[in-house]
Amino acid sequence: MNKLLTMACVLFTFLFTSCIASEKHYTLTSPNDNLILETGIIDGRPYYSIKRGNEKIIDTSFLGFTFADGAFNNNFRVTGTNLSSFDETWIQPWGEDIEVRNNYNELILNLQELNGKKRKMSIIFRLFNDGAGFRYVFPEQKELSDFVIMDEETEYNLPFDAQAWTIPTNGTKYYEALYTKSSMSAKDTVCTPVTLEVNDSLFITLHEANLTDYAGLNLRVKSHDHSLESNVKLITSLTPWSTGEKVFAAAPFASPWRTIIIADKPGDLLLSRLMLNLNDPCVIEDTSWITPGRYIGIWWGMHMEKYTWHQGEKHGATTENTKRYIDFAAKHGFNGVLVEGWNLGWEGDWTAKGNEFSFTHSYPDYDMYYLADYAKQKGVRLIGHHETGGSALNYEQQLDSAFALCNELDIQAVKTGYVNPMLDHKELQHSQYGIRHYRKVVETAAKYKIMIDNHEPAMPSGLQRTYPNLMTQEGVRGQEYNAWCPDGGNPPSHTCIIPFTRGLAGPMDFTPGIFNFSNTAYPGTRPQTTLAKQLALSVILFSPLQMAADMIENYENQSAFSFITSCPTTWSKTIVPHAKIGEYIAIARKSRYSDDWFIGSITADEARTMELQLDFLDENCSYKATIYADGKDADYKNNPYSINIETIEVNANNTLNLYLAPSGGAAISIEKM
Ligand code: NOJ
């Protein structure tokens, strides 16, 4: 860890631009001077605006709240400011890069109401080279011990009407929806991350960081505000409790950070670590037990209706079947086997009666103690599965005993699930209720040294920096939709969009790697990709725990399988050579374990040839590249399995011309010789 500068030095411009009775303005610049944030008060109302050079990014936007006892958004005076600068580089135990630079200039604006209760609030602004973050802080004070936030009124006044990729807040369960592109002004209320393409050199993503005891963020499009010459005004819309309140708080208290990534090109959005930097440093002292890796699972078989979760003739999680998976994992070097449907409670509509799930009792045909020994002998770890059916309380009551059992069985990772639109039939996943529950699970898991893969989560916000045992989360329309969704599966553009939207919120458990597209249970539904694209997704869609999703029999004797078994899930460096949101993307990642590189390139419906310069390889070194690319006759609709696998010698001066078929891709491993 390299701590370069501390909070003490102030190296940036801080301009006190005017001071009349009701107005005070301050200017903060990013470390490289490219971004300029202005803040202060206008008529007693706190505001901010952001420019990139002379270009307006966010026009004057007001900040504040409505509390249960009235407005907390005006009548303020500035009581003081605090300036600092920060620059350090920290190491990720796993991730897309090993080193993360956290470099920002900070301005704290201290405010107090002019009259009435004279309550205090501070707003902390941090300006990075790649965007901004700000949060509200409520210091301890007599007049604000307990308070209830009915609305957060943070505005984002966009001086343009950009194209935006979003999913709607209402009617979207667990963020499992297709992102649509349309003018921001035409949207209603949307989930964050929201990604805007303003022009060829301006891409913006709005989201949040460090959501730990608050309500999840949504953005509502408000009407055109002529007075500010802005085109689209977005306003914060927090996820409510069932009783209508948004947040119950007690000072001292801090809101999550509101984040604004500002990038010249789409690929740079993916390289921003601003959200992680706005989370607290790791609190787990010894992280050696946190082990990324690739796993297989008794999983796709259930979604294809070959197996059932509940016991009976087609029960997937039997002792025999699990042994088969353990043997396969041992043979092919996977370090985990997920077993779904091992525990009591899956009969009937389990989504409606999650209270019946036991996380300590297995079905009689699943011998958990025998299998724990068997897996140990084979050097494989079983991955636990805790589907709660949304019964958070039932799960919380069993958390300690369930994790203690995992310890006993040498299970180090657990996939949790919450398939019910409401937690405990009442509260939304991304309400403060849900946020508190998920955090409790991650913290308790850390005590038991358990890694978590959370399905049906609240939208991630970077908590994995603090708790790196929070490995990955769903919150995305994943591979399972290619098993049973009546619309036929995820369209070809889907995986060219989610890296720039949901993917910016953190690792996605999408589960790539289906090799057999036939589907007797739901004819017509299948991966809308070529086989080579399925391989490439293992690189494109970052997840430190990643499943090779197909049934193991579908991997037997498949030469393309070697890409999956060789591809790591944690990286020392990531670059994005090509990207156009919704159309194509290429990502190159350097392994954490060696000098080898892995590349994924994918396209949506349109076939294309992608030129890939290998100038990121070390100079004067030779590498062996194994290229898994679409055959010339490949086509996701009619000929998805056509794949060419070739091995060539390459170096940093070479350029590869990769043919990508309609909804096709290329996956490449580059081994240093
Ligand atoms: C939904 C999850 O996304 C899926 O992976 C899991 O198999 C089912 N719930 C059952 O828990």
XYZ file of C-alpha atoms and ligand atoms in Angstrom:
684
model
C 0.000 0.000 0.000
C 1.414 3.296 -1.036
C 0.131 6.294 0.833
C 1.383 9.288 -1.060
C -0.316 12.230 0.471
C -2.501 12.821 3.435
C -5.505 14.983 4.058
C -3.372 17.879 5.207
C -2.220 19.428 1.962
C -4.439 21.556 -0.184
C -3.065 21.649 -3.692
C -6.086 22.622 -5.648
C -7.965 25.693 -6.565
C -10.459 26.852 -4.026
C -12.105 30.001 -5.192
C -14.362 32.033 -3.058
C -16.338 33.527 -5.912
C -18.933 35.692 -4.258
C -20.491 36.541 -0.960
C -23.772 38.318 -0.642
C -26.203 37.798 2.184
C -27.997 34.768 0.752
C -25.381 33.442 -1.682
C -21.993 31.855 -1.241
C -20.109 29.940 -3.910
C -17.027 27.778 -3.808
C -15.116 26.048 -6.571
C -13.280 22.742 -6.412
C -11.203 21.181 -9.196
C -10.232 17.584 -9.897
C -6.580 16.601 -9.364
C -5.892 16.978 -13.110
C -7.920 20.232 -13.299
C -10.284 18.812 -15.941
C -13.413 18.800 -13.817
C -14.718 21.763 -11.892
C -17.394 21.543 -9.248
C -19.149 24.582 -7.894
C -21.178 24.525 -4.714
C -22.608 26.863 -2.137
C -26.024 28.279 -1.318
C -28.500 30.252 -3.382
C -31.294 31.818 -1.357
C -30.507 29.493 1.499
C -30.598 26.355 -0.672
C -27.480 24.202 -1.094
C -26.551 23.398 -4.687
C -23.782 22.010 -6.879
C -22.852 22.095 -10.554
C -20.115 20.359 -12.562
C -18.190 21.326 -15.677
C -15.573 19.522 -17.757
C -13.433 22.429 -18.973
C -16.038 24.835 -20.348
C -18.568 22.108 -21.001
C -21.477 21.954 -18.576
C -22.054 18.429 -17.277
C -24.469 19.127 -14.418
C -26.168 22.498 -14.262
C -27.141 24.157 -10.976
C -28.812 21.377 -8.997
C -30.282 21.757 -5.543
C -29.670 19.446 -2.611
C -31.724 18.655 0.453
C -34.447 16.613 2.092
C -37.988 16.473 3.266
C -38.111 15.016 6.749
C -41.247 13.726 8.457
C -41.436 17.025 10.317
C -40.937 19.229 7.267
C -38.426 20.575 4.766
C -34.702 20.390 5.351
C -33.601 21.950 2.098
C -33.570 25.729 2.549
C -32.951 28.409 5.109
C -29.264 27.439 5.344
C -26.105 29.452 5.857
C -22.570 28.249 5.337
C -20.839 28.035 8.704
C -17.511 26.880 7.366
C -15.654 24.796 4.834
C -12.860 22.300 4.968
C -10.516 21.460 2.143
C -8.205 18.560 1.615
C -6.520 16.463 -0.984
C -5.949 12.723 -0.950
C -3.864 10.316 -2.972
C -3.193 6.721 -2.119
C -2.992 3.402 -3.900
C -4.608 0.379 -2.319
C -4.556 -3.307 -3.175
C -7.678 -5.336 -3.963
C -7.709 -8.902 -2.594
C -9.469 -9.772 -5.848
C -10.771 -7.656 -8.662
C -10.374 -6.349 -12.180
C -7.072 -4.715 -11.215
C -4.699 -5.308 -8.374
C -3.912 -1.684 -7.572
C -6.501 1.035 -7.250
C -5.520 4.678 -7.103
C -7.733 6.785 -4.886
C -6.958 10.386 -5.770
C -9.355 13.239 -5.138
C -9.785 16.769 -3.890
C -12.394 17.258 -1.225
C -14.516 20.120 -0.024
C -16.749 19.888 3.024
C -19.514 22.430 3.138
C -20.807 22.921 6.686
C -24.346 24.245 6.836
C -26.743 25.337 9.526
C -30.344 26.466 9.418
C -30.596 30.218 9.887
C -33.500 30.012 12.294
C -35.970 27.550 13.779
C -34.152 24.532 15.189
C -30.857 25.637 13.633
C -30.052 22.063 12.660
C -26.691 21.294 11.085
C -25.701 19.282 8.035
C -22.491 18.955 6.040
C -22.123 17.976 2.422
C -18.857 16.331 1.431
C -17.823 16.673 -2.212
C -15.004 14.623 -3.700
C -13.769 15.356 -7.175
C -11.727 12.667 -8.915
C -10.254 12.801 -12.418
C -13.062 10.494 -13.569
C -16.027 12.020 -11.789
C -17.587 13.186 -8.578
C -19.068 11.818 -5.393
C -20.941 13.634 -2.672
C -22.772 12.643 0.477
C -24.786 14.253 3.249
C -23.488 14.033 6.806
C -25.589 14.790 9.880
C -23.347 15.479 12.877
C -24.450 14.570 16.382
C -26.728 17.368 17.661
C -29.551 17.854 20.109
C -32.117 18.945 17.546
C -31.604 15.975 15.230
C -31.292 12.848 17.328
C -33.760 10.594 15.513
C -35.188 11.660 12.197
C -37.182 10.218 9.334
C -36.355 10.964 5.714
C -39.536 11.112 3.637
C -37.663 12.236 0.511
C -34.135 12.955 -0.558
C -34.282 15.778 -3.079
C -30.854 15.572 -4.702
C -31.158 16.908 -8.233
C -29.172 16.229 -11.379
C -29.883 18.998 -13.862
C -28.603 17.791 -17.190
C -28.027 20.597 -19.701
C -28.798 18.159 -22.521
C -31.188 15.390 -23.353
C -28.943 12.384 -23.854
C -29.659 8.850 -24.925
C -29.729 6.694 -21.801
C -29.674 2.981 -21.021
C -31.985 2.203 -18.138
C -34.355 -0.268 -16.553
C -37.546 1.019 -14.957
C -37.924 0.978 -11.189
C -41.569 0.078 -11.174
C -42.457 -3.393 -12.299
C -38.844 -4.582 -12.468
C -38.157 -7.400 -10.049
C -34.617 -7.726 -8.721
C -33.248 -5.611 -11.632
C -33.772 -8.606 -13.919
C -34.831 -6.612 -16.954
C -33.538 -5.650 -20.370
C -31.932 -2.214 -20.505
C -33.556 0.022 -23.097
C -32.018 2.965 -24.867
C -34.074 6.134 -25.344
C -33.941 9.842 -24.568
C -33.597 10.485 -20.875
C -36.486 12.949 -21.058
C -38.806 10.172 -22.222
C -38.187 8.014 -19.163
C -40.163 7.811 -15.975
C -38.476 6.500 -12.811
C -35.403 4.375 -13.382
C -32.989 2.301 -11.326
C -29.365 3.307 -11.111
C -26.800 2.805 -12.581
C -28.083 5.046 -15.370
C -25.672 5.417 -18.275
C -25.945 8.385 -20.638
C -24.334 8.796 -24.041
C -24.304 12.558 -24.483
C -22.087 12.690 -27.552
C -19.062 10.840 -28.975
C -16.818 12.084 -26.208
C -19.075 12.305 -23.183
C -20.463 9.304 -21.292
C -21.905 9.623 -17.811
C -23.013 7.054 -15.264
C -25.086 8.043 -12.250
C -25.180 5.657 -9.319
C -24.337 5.458 -5.628
C -21.601 4.106 -3.376
C -21.570 2.737 0.151
C -25.258 1.941 0.531
C -25.264 0.379 3.977
C -28.160 1.704 6.093
C -30.305 3.706 3.722
C -32.792 3.203 0.899
C -31.727 2.249 -2.631
C -31.449 5.031 -5.191
C -33.770 5.549 -8.165
C -33.995 8.606 -10.382
C -37.202 10.259 -11.510
C -37.351 12.474 -14.572
C -38.823 15.813 -13.617
C -40.126 18.366 -16.043
C -37.966 20.667 -18.117
C -36.784 23.556 -15.969
C -36.542 26.675 -18.166
C -35.198 28.860 -15.400
C -32.005 26.804 -15.305
C -31.715 26.329 -19.069
C -31.445 22.638 -18.440
C -33.061 20.049 -20.593
C -33.648 17.194 -18.213
C -33.947 17.407 -14.479
C -33.528 14.147 -12.590
C -34.493 13.940 -8.988
C -33.724 11.303 -6.396
C -36.489 8.860 -5.645
C -35.619 6.589 -2.743
C -37.112 3.129 -2.354
C -39.770 3.311 0.382
C -40.646 1.148 3.342
C -44.107 -0.403 3.073
C -45.293 2.387 5.377
C -44.041 5.107 3.025
C -41.021 6.417 4.906
C -37.706 6.187 3.091
C -35.069 6.174 5.836
C -35.056 6.001 9.620
C -31.899 7.657 10.907
C -30.238 8.945 14.046
C -27.392 11.458 13.994
C -24.471 11.031 13.645
C -25.448 9.640 10.284
C -24.196 9.745 6.711
C -26.019 9.066 3.465
C -24.509 6.888 0.748
C -22.393 8.739 -1.816
C -24.078 9.992 -4.949
C -21.699 9.133 -7.784
C -21.237 10.658 -11.224
C -18.685 8.990 -13.497
C -17.661 11.235 -16.384
C -15.807 9.545 -19.246
C -14.541 10.419 -22.733
C -15.297 6.953 -24.054
C -17.522 4.057 -22.995
C -14.577 1.805 -22.137
C -13.403 4.339 -19.548
C -16.641 3.891 -17.614
C -15.557 0.295 -16.993
C -12.149 1.374 -15.747
C -13.460 3.853 -13.196
C -12.903 2.712 -9.610
C -14.663 5.762 -8.155
C -17.447 3.700 -6.556
C -14.972 1.394 -4.809
C -12.918 4.373 -3.649
C -16.002 5.829 -1.985
C -16.475 2.736 0.160
C -14.635 2.165 3.414
C -11.366 0.205 3.362
C -11.408 -3.507 4.082
C -12.307 -4.401 7.679
C -11.316 -8.067 7.373
C -7.759 -8.351 8.630
C -6.829 -11.712 7.186
C -8.312 -12.139 3.723
C -6.361 -15.278 2.843
C -9.519 -17.417 3.090
C -11.251 -15.339 0.424
C -10.554 -17.363 -2.680
C -11.929 -16.438 -6.103
C -12.449 -19.227 -8.592
C -14.594 -20.998 -11.111
C -17.217 -23.492 -10.053
C -19.748 -25.845 -11.548
C -23.190 -26.556 -10.184
C -26.224 -28.763 -9.993
C -28.154 -25.845 -11.395
C -28.845 -25.603 -15.154
C -30.528 -29.002 -14.928
C -33.219 -27.494 -12.667
C -33.774 -24.541 -14.956
C -34.081 -26.935 -17.924
C -36.456 -29.122 -15.848
C -34.251 -32.189 -16.078
C -33.980 -32.070 -12.283
C -36.112 -30.730 -9.465
C -35.001 -28.828 -6.388
C -37.385 -30.860 -4.230
C -36.870 -34.538 -3.516
C -38.487 -37.157 -5.717
C -37.671 -39.020 -8.923
C -35.913 -36.115 -10.579
C -34.163 -34.748 -7.488
C -30.913 -33.092 -8.642
C -29.130 -32.856 -5.291
C -28.708 -36.538 -4.567
C -25.559 -37.977 -3.049
C -24.789 -39.865 -6.274
C -25.275 -36.914 -8.587
C -23.244 -34.632 -6.336
C -20.389 -37.170 -6.346
C -20.497 -37.102 -10.137
C -20.126 -33.311 -10.068
C -17.325 -33.487 -7.489
C -15.439 -35.995 -9.658
C -15.849 -33.789 -12.695
C -14.676 -30.716 -10.774
C -11.610 -32.590 -9.515
C -10.767 -33.833 -13.005
C -11.034 -30.412 -14.651
C -9.602 -28.212 -11.907
C -12.754 -26.416 -10.704
C -12.545 -25.388 -7.092
C -16.235 -25.460 -6.266
C -19.474 -27.365 -6.757
C -22.733 -25.546 -6.078
C -25.560 -27.818 -4.969
C -29.081 -26.383 -5.119
C -32.021 -28.242 -3.582
C -30.012 -30.048 -0.876
C -32.104 -28.778 2.035
C -35.665 -29.143 3.291
C -38.348 -26.751 2.119
C -38.562 -26.886 -1.681
C -41.969 -28.570 -1.997
C -44.758 -26.683 -3.775
C -44.489 -22.946 -4.343
C -41.343 -22.284 -2.331
C -41.339 -18.637 -3.334
C -44.532 -18.178 -1.304
C -43.481 -20.024 1.846
C -39.839 -19.289 2.457
C -40.445 -19.731 6.189
C -40.303 -23.473 5.600
C -36.719 -23.496 4.396
C -34.223 -25.109 6.722
C -30.570 -24.263 6.246
C -29.318 -27.037 8.499
C -31.381 -30.068 7.504
C -30.778 -31.909 4.266
C -33.098 -34.165 2.267
C -32.615 -37.863 3.135
C -31.096 -38.660 -0.274
C -28.385 -36.012 0.222
C -25.756 -37.219 2.701
C -24.072 -33.964 3.571
C -21.464 -35.375 5.965
C -20.419 -38.110 3.557
C -20.229 -35.598 0.688
C -18.176 -33.170 2.761
C -15.578 -35.917 3.284
C -15.756 -37.016 -0.313
C -15.224 -33.472 -1.607
C -12.308 -32.973 0.774
C -10.582 -36.120 -0.457
C -10.959 -34.871 -4.018
C -9.680 -31.373 -3.205
C -12.980 -29.760 -4.165
C -15.168 -27.477 -2.046
C -18.930 -27.665 -1.981
C -20.759 -24.354 -2.323
C -23.789 -23.959 -0.100
C -27.139 -22.726 -1.295
C -29.501 -20.738 0.908
C -32.646 -19.880 -1.046
C -34.836 -17.956 1.359
C -37.921 -17.378 -0.819
C -37.631 -13.814 0.459
C -38.121 -14.823 4.096
C -35.351 -12.680 5.487
C -36.458 -13.143 9.103
C -36.486 -16.931 8.842
C -32.974 -16.728 7.400
C -31.723 -14.310 10.045
C -32.944 -16.674 12.763
C -30.902 -19.488 11.244
C -27.858 -17.479 10.109
C -25.504 -18.531 12.884
C -26.451 -22.188 12.860
C -26.397 -22.298 9.053
C -22.934 -20.763 8.799
C -21.674 -22.925 11.691
C -22.814 -25.974 9.706
C -20.933 -24.639 6.672
C -17.795 -24.419 8.824
C -18.345 -28.007 9.927
C -18.770 -29.184 6.322
C -15.816 -27.102 5.063
C -18.143 -25.036 2.873
C -16.525 -21.653 2.266
C -18.972 -20.023 -0.131
C -22.738 -19.707 -0.008
C -25.115 -18.600 -2.722
C -28.070 -16.801 -1.141
C -31.383 -16.188 -2.891
C -34.526 -14.126 -2.310
C -37.068 -15.155 -4.931
C -40.062 -13.123 -3.859
C -40.888 -9.572 -4.911
C -41.023 -8.654 -1.228
C -38.850 -9.558 1.714
C -41.012 -11.066 4.435
C -43.985 -10.426 2.130
C -43.757 -6.749 2.925
C -40.609 -4.820 2.142
C -38.735 -4.258 -1.101
C -35.252 -5.723 -1.598
C -33.761 -2.244 -2.095
C -35.577 -0.587 0.809
C -33.695 0.266 3.992
C -35.145 -2.953 5.415
C -33.538 -5.000 2.662
C -30.238 -3.117 2.774
C -29.955 -3.813 6.515
C -30.709 -7.491 5.989
C -28.147 -8.017 3.213
C -25.484 -6.234 5.209
C -26.216 -8.372 8.254
C -25.768 -11.511 6.149
C -22.423 -10.331 4.748
C -21.122 -9.265 8.168
C -22.214 -12.514 9.828
C -20.722 -14.513 6.958
C -17.404 -12.698 7.451
C -17.401 -13.810 11.104
C -17.664 -17.416 9.912
C -15.206 -16.875 7.020
C -17.863 -17.486 4.414
C -17.914 -15.901 0.954
C -21.287 -14.729 -0.369
C -22.831 -14.852 -3.837
C -26.095 -12.962 -3.406
C -28.991 -13.502 -5.806
C -31.998 -11.171 -5.921
C -29.941 -8.523 -4.142
C -30.336 -4.803 -3.769
C -28.276 -3.028 -6.426
C -24.605 -3.348 -5.398
C -22.689 -0.177 -4.482
C -19.127 -1.292 -3.760
C -19.499 -2.831 -0.300
C -17.029 -5.532 -1.413
C -14.186 -3.103 -0.723
C -15.074 -3.196 2.982
C -16.235 -6.814 3.025
C -14.370 -8.647 0.243
C -16.223 -11.836 1.231
C -19.134 -10.300 -0.701
C -17.874 -11.861 -3.901
C -20.590 -11.400 -6.459
C -24.274 -10.699 -6.891
C -27.018 -11.237 -9.401
C -29.314 -8.231 -9.867
C -29.168 -8.734 -13.597
C -31.096 -10.659 -16.221
C -28.710 -13.600 -16.295
C -28.216 -16.822 -18.193
C -31.252 -18.473 -16.563
C -33.509 -16.377 -18.813
C -32.032 -18.403 -21.693
C -33.557 -21.504 -20.102
C -37.163 -20.536 -19.516
C -38.052 -16.981 -20.460
C -41.078 -16.961 -22.825
C -39.464 -14.173 -24.900
C -36.888 -16.687 -26.132
C -33.923 -15.561 -24.018
C -31.641 -12.559 -23.675
C -31.332 -10.732 -27.004
C -27.899 -10.455 -28.717
C -27.339 -6.859 -27.532
C -27.920 -7.666 -23.835
C -24.345 -8.617 -22.947
C -23.058 -5.628 -24.961
C -25.088 -3.341 -22.655
C -24.822 -4.765 -19.137
C -21.055 -4.165 -18.767
C -21.855 -0.418 -19.086
C -24.896 -0.409 -16.805
C -25.441 -3.054 -14.082
C -21.787 -4.123 -14.432
C -20.622 -0.714 -13.191
C -22.237 -1.495 -9.825
C -19.975 -4.508 -9.218
C -19.390 -8.168 -10.091
C -22.299 -9.898 -11.834
C -23.168 -13.541 -11.303
C -24.480 -13.941 -14.844
C -23.210 -17.539 -15.178
C -21.837 -17.792 -18.728
C -20.692 -20.975 -20.468
C -23.684 -22.859 -21.895
C -22.498 -25.333 -24.558
C -25.716 -27.168 -25.422
C -28.485 -24.874 -26.654
C -31.211 -27.493 -27.103
C -34.205 -27.078 -24.835
C -36.970 -29.624 -24.628
C -38.733 -27.978 -21.697
C -39.061 -24.575 -23.356
C -38.548 -25.031 -27.105
C -37.499 -21.776 -28.741
C -35.793 -20.416 -25.647
C -31.991 -20.682 -25.672
C -28.842 -18.557 -25.539
C -29.108 -16.084 -28.407
C -25.355 -16.318 -28.984
C -22.760 -18.441 -30.688
C -20.674 -20.875 -28.676
C -17.600 -18.635 -29.030
C -19.582 -15.749 -27.496
C -20.443 -17.941 -24.483
C -16.691 -18.427 -23.976
C -15.914 -14.735 -24.384
C -18.488 -13.828 -21.710
C -16.247 -15.463 -19.092
C -13.851 -12.545 -19.628
C -16.353 -9.798 -20.444
C -18.599 -10.289 -17.404
C -16.394 -9.908 -14.358
C -17.183 -12.067 -11.348
C -14.541 -13.398 -8.944
C -16.723 -16.444 -8.339
C -17.999 -17.552 -11.696
C -19.974 -20.625 -12.660
C -19.422 -22.717 -15.745
C -23.168 -22.944 -16.007
C -23.963 -25.951 -18.168
C -24.627 -29.523 -17.025
C -21.320 -31.359 -16.910
C -22.308 -33.934 -19.544
C -22.482 -31.066 -22.037
C -18.796 -30.289 -21.484
C -17.574 -33.828 -22.145
C -15.282 -34.093 -25.182
C -15.693 -30.441 -26.152
C -12.398 -28.894 -27.237
C -13.742 -25.374 -26.554
C -14.072 -26.310 -22.870
C -10.330 -25.772 -22.371
C -10.904 -22.012 -22.540
C -13.285 -22.189 -19.591
C -10.988 -24.362 -17.489
C -7.971 -22.131 -18.157
C -9.652 -18.740 -17.661
C -9.074 -17.130 -14.224
C -11.684 -15.076 -12.378
C -9.450 -12.435 -10.769
C -7.106 -10.076 -12.556
C -4.136 -7.819 -12.063
C -5.048 -5.480 -14.907
C -7.996 -4.765 -17.198
C -8.098 -2.788 -20.428
C -10.924 -2.111 -22.859
C -9.554 -1.878 -26.422
C -12.957 -1.466 -28.119
C -16.436 -0.554 -26.928
C -19.692 0.778 -28.290
C -22.564 0.404 -25.876
C -25.125 -2.081 -27.151
C -23.035 -3.024 -30.210
C -19.677 -4.517 -29.300
C -17.004 -4.703 -26.656
C -13.546 -6.213 -26.266
C -11.888 -6.571 -22.873
C -8.355 -7.821 -22.166
C -7.482 -8.912 -18.657
C -4.153 -9.993 -17.197
C -4.287 -12.985 -14.884
C -3.615 -12.492 -11.168
C -1.603 -15.681 -11.169
C 0.757 -15.300 -14.149
C 1.823 -13.086 -17.046
C -0.953 -14.532 -19.197
C -3.720 -12.458 -20.754
C -7.300 -13.410 -21.545
C -9.422 -11.543 -24.038
C -13.130 -11.562 -24.748
C -14.665 -9.787 -27.758
C -18.372 -9.888 -28.481
C -20.834 -8.316 -30.863
C -24.616 -7.894 -30.874
C -26.678 -8.892 -33.968
C -24.237 -7.475 -36.450
C -21.255 -9.476 -37.673
C -17.973 -7.554 -37.729
C -14.231 -7.911 -37.955
C -12.453 -6.479 -34.991
C -8.817 -5.386 -35.181
C -7.153 -6.082 -31.909
C -3.709 -4.618 -31.347
C -1.696 -6.602 -28.864
C 0.373 -3.598 -27.794
C -0.542 -4.247 -24.146
C 1.741 -7.328 -24.126
C 5.267 -6.983 -22.770
C 7.732 -5.730 -25.394
C 10.255 -8.218 -26.748
C 8.402 -11.253 -25.438
C 6.785 -14.108 -27.303
C 3.404 -15.459 -26.384
C 1.312 -18.451 -27.416
C -2.205 -17.322 -28.318
C -5.065 -19.809 -28.439
C -7.941 -18.237 -30.331
C -11.477 -19.582 -30.042
C -13.372 -17.696 -32.735
C -16.628 -18.011 -34.638
C -16.370 -20.054 -37.812
C -16.946 -18.130 -41.063
C -20.341 -19.832 -41.322
C -21.312 -19.226 -37.677
C -24.557 -17.470 -36.927
C -26.302 -17.439 -33.568
C -29.649 -18.333 -35.108
C -28.825 -21.189 -37.435
C -25.265 -22.291 -36.817
C -24.214 -21.331 -33.290
C -21.677 -24.082 -32.649
C -19.341 -23.341 -35.574
C -16.041 -22.493 -33.912
C -12.385 -22.405 -35.004
C -9.684 -23.028 -32.457
C -6.137 -22.184 -33.486
C -2.848 -21.602 -31.708
C -0.352 -19.052 -33.010
C 2.711 -17.242 -31.746
C 2.216 -13.513 -31.122
C 4.007 -10.489 -29.685
C 3.257 -6.885 -28.791
C 3.646 -5.750 -32.425
C 0.896 -7.996 -33.749
C -2.690 -7.139 -34.552
C -5.355 -9.829 -34.625
C -8.258 -9.571 -37.046
C -11.101 -11.291 -35.271
C -14.214 -12.280 -37.155
C -17.294 -12.038 -34.952
C -20.428 -13.661 -36.397
C -23.924 -12.258 -35.730
C -24.186 -12.372 -31.900
C -20.794 -14.000 -31.936
C -17.504 -13.550 -30.221
C -13.921 -14.563 -29.770
C -12.142 -15.756 -26.654
C -8.363 -15.747 -26.550
C -5.836 -16.941 -24.036
C -2.335 -15.544 -24.431
C 0.349 -17.425 -22.553
C 3.813 -15.955 -22.069
C 6.428 -18.303 -23.498
C -33.073 -17.680 -8.710
C -31.598 -17.685 -8.892
O -31.196 -16.622 -9.709
C -31.196 -19.009 -9.487
O -29.819 -19.015 -9.768
C -31.565 -20.110 -8.537
O -31.313 -21.330 -9.161
C -33.050 -20.045 -8.168
N -33.428 -18.731 -7.791
C -33.371 -20.974 -7.013
O -32.765 -20.499 -5.848
